[in-house]
Amino acid sequence: MNPLNHVAIIMDGNGRWGLKRYNSRNRGHRAGLDTIEKIVRTSIDHNIKFLTLFAFSTENWKRPKSEINYLFDLLENFLKIKLNQFHKNNIKLKIIGQRKFSKKLNKLLSNSEKVTNRNTGLQLNIALNYGSRIEIINSIKKINKKKLSVTEDNINKNLYTKNIPDPDILIRTGKTRRLSNFLLWQLSYTEIFFSNKLWPDFNERNYTDIIKKYRNIKRNFGEV
Ligand code: FPP
């Protein structure tokens, strides 16, 4: 049985779900929050150490302003309401991505990380304004600035994900089969699962089925 430390998820399909049911993409994003809660709980049940959720990409700024504002309001309220509960559940929050938000949001993000920093349970990484290519470029720039050599180890140490093991599983919901500039470096040996379910419809059972399948895969890491 394969050990399972880190699950990364591209939570795709909120917009389509909301449009289909309520003629509103934003309703889909709101419904997506319930799935996040289910998946966090199930991750804890499975003793998973790291869960990384792709919440907003560097490319998502191209969306209509009203949707962007809605998403950030949602995130803000989510953090405000859930922080205590996360803390009680020993969850450590970490934001990965370029921190270029309003002063208010930056403060809320830093405070959420600070409050939960010493927690030893699940580490919940939220990828916000995250893009993998820029992450890799910045890592190499930092290495050059420190006059170090460009090695695999040094690149790892200068990514947002330093000190986080590479994902064992990547899940993308929503029928689409692409990586969308998410953790390109870190996913080199990750087992990838695509689900046809839209994110608000994805549930504990679907998640547990993927975990079960993963446990029995023969992982070679390039060997035979
Ligand atoms: C992808 O669906 C989803 C997003 C870009 C946002 C995900 C955000 C949340 C679930 C809520 C906010 C996050 C947190 C952590 C509180 P899509 O809009 O691309 O769906 P589509 O492919 O159907 O258009």
PDB file of C-alpha atoms and ligand atoms in Angstrom:
ATOM      1  CA  MET A   1       0.000   0.000   0.000  1.00  0.00           C
ATOM      2  CA  ASN A   2       1.338   3.395  -0.969  1.00  0.00           C
ATOM      3  CA  PRO A   3       1.791   5.957   1.785  1.00  0.00           C
ATOM      4  CA  LEU A   4      -0.280   9.104   1.252  1.00  0.00           C
ATOM      5  CA  ASN A   5       1.042  12.431   2.475  1.00  0.00           C
ATOM      6  CA  HIS A   6      -0.096  15.045   0.029  1.00  0.00           C
ATOM      7  CA  VAL A   7      -3.195  15.510  -2.149  1.00  0.00           C
ATOM      8  CA  ALA A   8      -3.493  18.430  -4.581  1.00  0.00           C
ATOM      9  CA  ILE A   9      -6.796  19.370  -6.176  1.00  0.00           C
ATOM     10  CA  ILE A  10      -7.902  21.489  -9.133  1.00  0.00           C
ATOM     11  CA  MET A  11     -11.475  22.293  -8.099  1.00  0.00           C
ATOM     12  CA  ASP A  12     -12.953  22.753 -11.555  1.00  0.00           C
ATOM     13  CA  GLY A  13     -16.584  23.034 -12.584  1.00  0.00           C
ATOM     14  CA  ASN A  14     -18.104  25.559 -10.179  1.00  0.00           C
ATOM     15  CA  GLY A  15     -19.112  27.957 -12.937  1.00  0.00           C
ATOM     16  CA  ARG A  16     -20.855  25.303 -15.035  1.00  0.00           C
ATOM     17  CA  TRP A  17     -22.622  23.863 -11.982  1.00  0.00           C
ATOM     18  CA  GLY A  18     -23.944  27.281 -10.960  1.00  0.00           C
ATOM     19  CA  LEU A  19     -25.041  28.199 -14.481  1.00  0.00           C
ATOM     20  CA  LYS A  20     -26.892  24.943 -14.958  1.00  0.00           C
ATOM     21  CA  ARG A  21     -28.786  25.134 -11.676  1.00  0.00           C
ATOM     22  CA  TYR A  22     -29.190  28.842 -10.906  1.00  0.00           C
ATOM     23  CA  ASN A  23     -28.049  30.652 -14.041  1.00  0.00           C
ATOM     24  CA  SER A  24     -25.252  32.098 -11.911  1.00  0.00           C
ATOM     25  CA  ARG A  25     -21.595  31.093 -11.957  1.00  0.00           C
ATOM     26  CA  ASN A  26     -21.159  32.647  -8.538  1.00  0.00           C
ATOM     27  CA  ARG A  27     -23.731  30.303  -6.992  1.00  0.00           C
ATOM     28  CA  GLY A  28     -21.440  27.501  -8.146  1.00  0.00           C
ATOM     29  CA  HIS A  29     -18.461  29.016  -6.371  1.00  0.00           C
ATOM     30  CA  ARG A  30     -20.505  29.284  -3.209  1.00  0.00           C
ATOM     31  CA  ALA A  31     -21.563  25.654  -3.480  1.00  0.00           C
ATOM     32  CA  GLY A  32     -17.901  24.748  -4.007  1.00  0.00           C
ATOM     33  CA  LEU A  33     -17.162  25.799  -0.447  1.00  0.00           C
ATOM     34  CA  ASP A  34     -19.272  22.948   0.938  1.00  0.00           C
ATOM     35  CA  THR A  35     -17.199  20.496  -1.083  1.00  0.00           C
ATOM     36  CA  ILE A  36     -14.021  22.041   0.342  1.00  0.00           C
ATOM     37  CA  GLU A  37     -15.306  21.360   3.853  1.00  0.00           C
ATOM     38  CA  LYS A  38     -16.170  17.752   3.007  1.00  0.00           C
ATOM     39  CA  ILE A  39     -12.776  17.138   1.444  1.00  0.00           C
ATOM     40  CA  VAL A  40     -10.912  18.721   4.356  1.00  0.00           C
ATOM     41  CA  ARG A  41     -12.794  16.467   6.811  1.00  0.00           C
ATOM     42  CA  THR A  42     -12.180  13.368   4.713  1.00  0.00           C
ATOM     43  CA  SER A  43      -8.485  14.235   4.366  1.00  0.00           C
ATOM     44  CA  ILE A  44      -8.208  14.366   8.152  1.00  0.00           C
ATOM     45  CA  ASP A  45     -10.016  11.004   8.423  1.00  0.00           C
ATOM     46  CA  HIS A  46      -7.435   9.520   6.072  1.00  0.00           C
ATOM     47  CA  ASN A  47      -4.552  11.015   8.013  1.00  0.00           C
ATOM     48  CA  ILE A  48      -3.356  13.027   5.044  1.00  0.00           C
ATOM     49  CA  LYS A  49      -0.695  15.542   6.042  1.00  0.00           C
ATOM     50  CA  PHE A  50      -1.001  18.108   3.216  1.00  0.00           C
ATOM     51  CA  LEU A  51      -3.969  19.196   1.106  1.00  0.00           C
ATOM     52  CA  THR A  52      -3.342  21.812  -1.605  1.00  0.00           C
ATOM     53  CA  LEU A  53      -6.342  23.483  -3.240  1.00  0.00           C
ATOM     54  CA  PHE A  54      -6.122  25.582  -6.405  1.00  0.00           C
ATOM     55  CA  ALA A  55      -8.442  28.483  -5.539  1.00  0.00           C
ATOM     56  CA  PHE A  56      -7.305  31.227  -7.919  1.00  0.00           C
ATOM     57  CA  SER A  57      -4.735  31.192 -10.707  1.00  0.00           C
ATOM     58  CA  THR A  58      -2.612  33.993 -12.140  1.00  0.00           C
ATOM     59  CA  GLU A  59      -4.776  33.586 -15.272  1.00  0.00           C
ATOM     60  CA  ASN A  60      -8.089  33.908 -13.396  1.00  0.00           C
ATOM     61  CA  TRP A  61      -7.681  37.726 -13.363  1.00  0.00           C
ATOM     62  CA  LYS A  62      -8.994  37.582 -16.952  1.00  0.00           C
ATOM     63  CA  ARG A  63     -12.483  36.743 -15.604  1.00  0.00           C
ATOM     64  CA  PRO A  64     -15.205  39.396 -15.282  1.00  0.00           C
ATOM     65  CA  LYS A  65     -14.537  41.772 -12.418  1.00  0.00           C
ATOM     66  CA  SER A  66     -17.829  40.839 -10.745  1.00  0.00           C
ATOM     67  CA  GLU A  67     -16.793  37.165 -10.568  1.00  0.00           C
ATOM     68  CA  ILE A  68     -13.317  38.027  -9.267  1.00  0.00           C
ATOM     69  CA  ASN A  69     -14.784  40.249  -6.552  1.00  0.00           C
ATOM     70  CA  TYR A  70     -17.261  37.561  -5.599  1.00  0.00           C
ATOM     71  CA  LEU A  71     -14.516  34.938  -5.296  1.00  0.00           C
ATOM     72  CA  PHE A  72     -12.369  37.127  -3.065  1.00  0.00           C
ATOM     73  CA  ASP A  73     -15.359  38.077  -0.873  1.00  0.00           C
ATOM     74  CA  LEU A  74     -16.140  34.396  -0.567  1.00  0.00           C
ATOM     75  CA  LEU A  75     -12.587  33.605   0.447  1.00  0.00           C
ATOM     76  CA  GLU A  76     -12.525  36.436   2.958  1.00  0.00           C
ATOM     77  CA  ASN A  77     -15.768  35.341   4.613  1.00  0.00           C
ATOM     78  CA  PHE A  78     -14.724  31.711   4.518  1.00  0.00           C
ATOM     79  CA  LEU A  79     -11.498  32.478   6.367  1.00  0.00           C
ATOM     80  CA  LYS A  80     -13.203  34.738   8.881  1.00  0.00           C
ATOM     81  CA  ILE A  81     -15.911  32.192   9.663  1.00  0.00           C
ATOM     82  CA  LYS A  82     -13.812  29.037   9.543  1.00  0.00           C
ATOM     83  CA  LEU A  83     -10.541  30.129  11.118  1.00  0.00           C
ATOM     84  CA  ASN A  84     -11.554  29.172  14.654  1.00  0.00           C
ATOM     85  CA  GLN A  85     -12.876  25.818  13.538  1.00  0.00           C
ATOM     86  CA  PHE A  86      -9.681  25.108  11.570  1.00  0.00           C
ATOM     87  CA  HIS A  87      -7.614  26.068  14.562  1.00  0.00           C
ATOM     88  CA  LYS A  88      -9.633  23.799  16.875  1.00  0.00           C
ATOM     89  CA  ASN A  89      -9.148  20.967  14.400  1.00  0.00           C
ATOM     90  CA  ASN A  90      -5.368  21.465  14.532  1.00  0.00           C
ATOM     91  CA  ILE A  91      -5.249  22.556  10.862  1.00  0.00           C
ATOM     92  CA  LYS A  92      -2.321  24.656   9.696  1.00  0.00           C
ATOM     93  CA  LEU A  93      -3.164  27.135   6.944  1.00  0.00           C
ATOM     94  CA  LYS A  94      -0.695  28.226   4.302  1.00  0.00           C
ATOM     95  CA  ILE A  95      -1.251  30.445   1.291  1.00  0.00           C
ATOM     96  CA  ILE A  96       0.885  29.792  -1.783  1.00  0.00           C
ATOM     97  CA  GLY A  97       1.135  32.158  -4.745  1.00  0.00           C
ATOM     98  CA  GLN A  98       2.026  35.787  -5.350  1.00  0.00           C
ATOM     99  CA  ARG A  99       0.784  37.911  -2.445  1.00  0.00           C
ATOM    100  CA  LYS A 100      -0.536  40.861  -4.355  1.00  0.00           C
ATOM    101  CA  PHE A 101      -3.904  41.587  -2.797  1.00  0.00           C
ATOM    102  CA  SER A 102      -5.569  44.422  -0.951  1.00  0.00           C
ATOM    103  CA  LYS A 103      -3.963  45.410   2.340  1.00  0.00           C
ATOM    104  CA  LYS A 104      -7.004  44.053   4.165  1.00  0.00           C
ATOM    105  CA  LEU A 105      -6.822  40.640   2.513  1.00  0.00           C
ATOM    106  CA  ASN A 106      -3.045  40.409   2.928  1.00  0.00           C
ATOM    107  CA  LYS A 107      -3.503  41.035   6.626  1.00  0.00           C
ATOM    108  CA  LEU A 108      -6.255  38.429   6.920  1.00  0.00           C
ATOM    109  CA  LEU A 109      -4.132  35.839   5.086  1.00  0.00           C
ATOM    110  CA  SER A 110      -1.033  36.498   7.205  1.00  0.00           C
ATOM    111  CA  ASN A 111      -3.088  36.447  10.387  1.00  0.00           C
ATOM    112  CA  SER A 112      -4.751  33.138   9.438  1.00  0.00           C
ATOM    113  CA  GLU A 113      -1.315  31.626   8.857  1.00  0.00           C
ATOM    114  CA  LYS A 114       0.046  33.053  12.080  1.00  0.00           C
ATOM    115  CA  VAL A 115      -2.823  31.831  14.257  1.00  0.00           C
ATOM    116  CA  THR A 116      -2.549  28.275  12.923  1.00  0.00           C
ATOM    117  CA  ASN A 117       1.211  28.179  12.479  1.00  0.00           C
ATOM    118  CA  ARG A 118       1.953  25.823  15.370  1.00  0.00           C
ATOM    119  CA  ASN A 119      -0.796  23.360  14.526  1.00  0.00           C
ATOM    120  CA  THR A 120       0.389  19.855  13.800  1.00  0.00           C
ATOM    121  CA  GLY A 121      -2.572  18.290  11.970  1.00  0.00           C
ATOM    122  CA  LEU A 122      -3.509  18.706   8.326  1.00  0.00           C
ATOM    123  CA  GLN A 123      -1.650  21.483   6.491  1.00  0.00           C
ATOM    124  CA  LEU A 124      -4.156  23.156   4.184  1.00  0.00           C
ATOM    125  CA  ASN A 125      -2.398  25.004   1.379  1.00  0.00           C
ATOM    126  CA  ILE A 126      -4.569  27.418  -0.568  1.00  0.00           C
ATOM    127  CA  ALA A 127      -3.096  28.377  -3.941  1.00  0.00           C
ATOM    128  CA  LEU A 128      -4.134  31.978  -4.560  1.00  0.00           C
ATOM    129  CA  ASN A 129      -2.874  34.057  -7.454  1.00  0.00           C
ATOM    130  CA  TYR A 130      -0.789  30.988  -8.145  1.00  0.00           C
ATOM    131  CA  GLY A 131       1.006  30.188 -11.395  1.00  0.00           C
ATOM    132  CA  SER A 132       3.565  27.432 -11.692  1.00  0.00           C
ATOM    133  CA  ARG A 133       5.752  28.949 -14.400  1.00  0.00           C
ATOM    134  CA  ILE A 134       6.239  32.196 -12.516  1.00  0.00           C
ATOM    135  CA  GLU A 135       6.945  30.176  -9.363  1.00  0.00           C
ATOM    136  CA  ILE A 136       9.753  28.312 -11.149  1.00  0.00           C
ATOM    137  CA  ILE A 137      11.150  31.511 -12.704  1.00  0.00           C
ATOM    138  CA  ASN A 138      11.169  33.209  -9.303  1.00  0.00           C
ATOM    139  CA  SER A 139      12.867  30.230  -7.728  1.00  0.00           C
ATOM    140  CA  ILE A 140      15.691  30.405 -10.272  1.00  0.00           C
ATOM    141  CA  LYS A 141      15.985  34.172  -9.804  1.00  0.00           C
ATOM    142  CA  LYS A 142      16.338  33.691  -6.044  1.00  0.00           C
ATOM    143  CA  ILE A 143      19.001  31.022  -6.578  1.00  0.00           C
ATOM    144  CA  ASN A 144      20.965  33.353  -8.869  1.00  0.00           C
ATOM    145  CA  LYS A 145      20.654  36.208  -6.415  1.00  0.00           C
ATOM    146  CA  LYS A 146      22.089  33.994  -3.676  1.00  0.00           C
ATOM    147  CA  LYS A 147      24.863  32.978  -6.138  1.00  0.00           C
ATOM    148  CA  LEU A 148      23.983  29.292  -5.717  1.00  0.00           C
ATOM    149  CA  SER A 149      24.036  26.686  -8.442  1.00  0.00           C
ATOM    150  CA  VAL A 150      20.795  25.743 -10.187  1.00  0.00           C
ATOM    151  CA  THR A 151      20.168  22.247  -8.837  1.00  0.00           C
ATOM    152  CA  GLU A 152      16.962  20.301  -8.264  1.00  0.00           C
ATOM    153  CA  ASP A 153      17.398  20.679  -4.536  1.00  0.00           C
ATOM    154  CA  ASN A 154      17.921  24.442  -4.739  1.00  0.00           C
ATOM    155  CA  ILE A 155      14.923  24.883  -7.027  1.00  0.00           C
ATOM    156  CA  ASN A 156      12.775  22.953  -4.513  1.00  0.00           C
ATOM    157  CA  LYS A 157      14.032  25.079  -1.642  1.00  0.00           C
ATOM    158  CA  ASN A 158      13.051  28.302  -3.413  1.00  0.00           C
ATOM    159  CA  LEU A 159       9.540  27.383  -4.519  1.00  0.00           C
ATOM    160  CA  TYR A 160       6.424  28.433  -2.567  1.00  0.00           C
ATOM    161  CA  THR A 161       6.191  24.760  -1.630  1.00  0.00           C
ATOM    162  CA  LYS A 162       9.562  24.514   0.107  1.00  0.00           C
ATOM    163  CA  ASN A 163       9.273  22.086   3.041  1.00  0.00           C
ATOM    164  CA  ILE A 164       6.176  20.478   1.500  1.00  0.00           C
ATOM    165  CA  PRO A 165       6.620  17.021  -0.087  1.00  0.00           C
ATOM    166  CA  ASP A 166       5.512  16.658  -3.711  1.00  0.00           C
ATOM    167  CA  PRO A 167       1.862  15.646  -4.126  1.00  0.00           C
ATOM    168  CA  ASP A 168       1.169  11.906  -4.228  1.00  0.00           C
ATOM    169  CA  ILE A 169      -2.204  12.487  -5.858  1.00  0.00           C
ATOM    170  CA  LEU A 170      -3.545  15.219  -8.121  1.00  0.00           C
ATOM    171  CA  ILE A 171      -7.293  15.327  -8.642  1.00  0.00           C
ATOM    172  CA  ARG A 172      -8.963  17.506 -11.256  1.00  0.00           C
ATOM    173  CA  THR A 173     -12.736  17.566 -11.277  1.00  0.00           C
ATOM    174  CA  GLY A 174     -14.985  19.017 -13.969  1.00  0.00           C
ATOM    175  CA  LYS A 175     -14.307  16.764 -16.994  1.00  0.00           C
ATOM    176  CA  THR A 176     -11.344  18.778 -18.248  1.00  0.00           C
ATOM    177  CA  ARG A 177      -8.009  17.005 -18.514  1.00  0.00           C
ATOM    178  CA  ARG A 178      -5.248  19.529 -18.192  1.00  0.00           C
ATOM    179  CA  LEU A 179      -2.859  20.891 -15.568  1.00  0.00           C
ATOM    180  CA  SER A 180      -3.597  24.617 -16.083  1.00  0.00           C
ATOM    181  CA  ASN A 181      -0.196  25.839 -14.833  1.00  0.00           C
ATOM    182  CA  PHE A 182      -0.620  24.130 -11.440  1.00  0.00           C
ATOM    183  CA  LEU A 183       2.408  22.706  -9.591  1.00  0.00           C
ATOM    184  CA  LEU A 184       4.128  21.698 -12.857  1.00  0.00           C
ATOM    185  CA  TRP A 185       7.481  21.061 -11.164  1.00  0.00           C
ATOM    186  CA  GLN A 186       6.027  19.324  -8.109  1.00  0.00           C
ATOM    187  CA  LEU A 187       3.764  16.942 -10.077  1.00  0.00           C
ATOM    188  CA  SER A 188       6.625  15.155 -11.870  1.00  0.00           C
ATOM    189  CA  TYR A 189       5.836  11.757 -10.286  1.00  0.00           C
ATOM    190  CA  THR A 190       2.318  12.385  -9.010  1.00  0.00           C
ATOM    191  CA  GLU A 191      -0.544   9.991  -9.754  1.00  0.00           C
ATOM    192  CA  ILE A 192      -3.182  11.960 -11.648  1.00  0.00           C
ATOM    193  CA  PHE A 193      -6.931  11.350 -11.388  1.00  0.00           C
ATOM    194  CA  PHE A 194      -9.621  13.113 -13.412  1.00  0.00           C
ATOM    195  CA  SER A 195     -13.224  13.157 -12.263  1.00  0.00           C
ATOM    196  CA  ASN A 196     -16.145  14.012 -14.506  1.00  0.00           C
ATOM    197  CA  LYS A 197     -18.031  15.416 -11.538  1.00  0.00           C
ATOM    198  CA  LEU A 198     -18.268  19.196 -11.284  1.00  0.00           C
ATOM    199  CA  TRP A 199     -16.588  20.367  -8.060  1.00  0.00           C
ATOM    200  CA  PRO A 200     -19.829  21.087  -6.117  1.00  0.00           C
ATOM    201  CA  ASP A 201     -20.992  17.517  -6.904  1.00  0.00           C
ATOM    202  CA  PHE A 202     -17.705  15.866  -5.910  1.00  0.00           C
ATOM    203  CA  ASN A 203     -18.164  14.080  -2.575  1.00  0.00           C
ATOM    204  CA  GLU A 204     -16.459  12.077   0.171  1.00  0.00           C
ATOM    205  CA  ARG A 205     -17.229   8.800  -1.601  1.00  0.00           C
ATOM    206  CA  ASN A 206     -15.615   9.956  -4.892  1.00  0.00           C
ATOM    207  CA  TYR A 207     -12.572  11.143  -2.946  1.00  0.00           C
ATOM    208  CA  THR A 208     -12.244   7.930  -0.953  1.00  0.00           C
ATOM    209  CA  ASP A 209     -12.544   5.845  -4.146  1.00  0.00           C
ATOM    210  CA  ILE A 210      -9.607   7.745  -5.647  1.00  0.00           C
ATOM    211  CA  ILE A 211      -7.570   7.260  -2.473  1.00  0.00           C
ATOM    212  CA  LYS A 212      -8.291   3.509  -2.553  1.00  0.00           C
ATOM    213  CA  LYS A 213      -7.212   3.265  -6.207  1.00  0.00           C
ATOM    214  CA  TYR A 214      -4.046   5.221  -5.463  1.00  0.00           C
ATOM    215  CA  ARG A 215      -3.112   2.971  -2.535  1.00  0.00           C
ATOM    216  CA  ASN A 216      -2.833  -0.017  -4.882  1.00  0.00           C
ATOM    217  CA  ILE A 217      -0.951   1.583  -7.774  1.00  0.00           C
ATOM    218  CA  LYS A 218       2.598   0.363  -8.353  1.00  0.00           C
ATOM    219  CA  ARG A 219       4.650   3.545  -8.197  1.00  0.00           C
ATOM    220  CA  ASN A 220       7.956   3.186 -10.015  1.00  0.00           C
ATOM    221  CA  PHE A 221       9.541   6.617  -9.847  1.00  0.00           C
ATOM    222  CA  GLY A 222      11.404   5.759 -13.036  1.00  0.00           C
ATOM    223  CA  GLU A 223      12.547   2.330 -11.866  1.00  0.00           C
ATOM    224  CA  VAL A 224      11.151  -1.019 -13.044  1.00  0.00           C
TER     225      VAL A 224
HETATM  226  C1  FPP B   1     -12.936  26.543 -10.996  1.00  0.00           C
HETATM  227  O1  FPP B   1     -14.234  26.469 -11.495  1.00  0.00           O
HETATM  228  C2  FPP B   1     -12.958  27.154  -9.671  1.00  0.00           C
HETATM  229  C3  FPP B   1     -12.364  28.330  -9.351  1.00  0.00           C
HETATM  230  C4  FPP B   1     -11.592  29.145 -10.308  1.00  0.00           C
HETATM  231  C5  FPP B   1     -12.473  28.874  -7.992  1.00  0.00           C
HETATM  232  C6  FPP B   1     -12.454  27.884  -6.886  1.00  0.00           C
HETATM  233  C7  FPP B   1     -12.894  28.604  -5.675  1.00  0.00           C
HETATM  234  C8  FPP B   1     -13.697  28.142  -4.716  1.00  0.00           C
HETATM  235  C9  FPP B   1     -14.170  26.753  -4.626  1.00  0.00           C
HETATM  236  C10 FPP B   1     -14.189  29.061  -3.640  1.00  0.00           C
HETATM  237  C11 FPP B   1     -13.228  30.060  -3.088  1.00  0.00           C
HETATM  238  C12 FPP B   1     -12.033  29.453  -2.509  1.00  0.00           C
HETATM  239  C13 FPP B   1     -11.755  29.304  -1.212  1.00  0.00           C
HETATM  240  C14 FPP B   1     -10.539  28.558  -0.812  1.00  0.00           C
HETATM  241  C15 FPP B   1     -12.606  29.848  -0.143  1.00  0.00           C
HETATM  242  P1  FPP B   1     -14.584  27.304 -12.808  1.00  0.00           P
HETATM  243  O2  FPP B   1     -15.167  28.598 -12.387  1.00  0.00           O
HETATM  244  O3  FPP B   1     -13.385  27.375 -13.698  1.00  0.00           O
HETATM  245  O4  FPP B   1     -15.696  26.377 -13.409  1.00  0.00           O
HETATM  246  P2  FPP B   1     -16.041  26.169 -14.942  1.00  0.00           P
HETATM  247  O5  FPP B   1     -14.911  25.394 -15.552  1.00  0.00           O
HETATM  248  O6  FPP B   1     -17.301  25.402 -14.887  1.00  0.00           O
HETATM  249  O7  FPP B   1     -16.200  27.543 -15.538  1.00  0.00           O
END
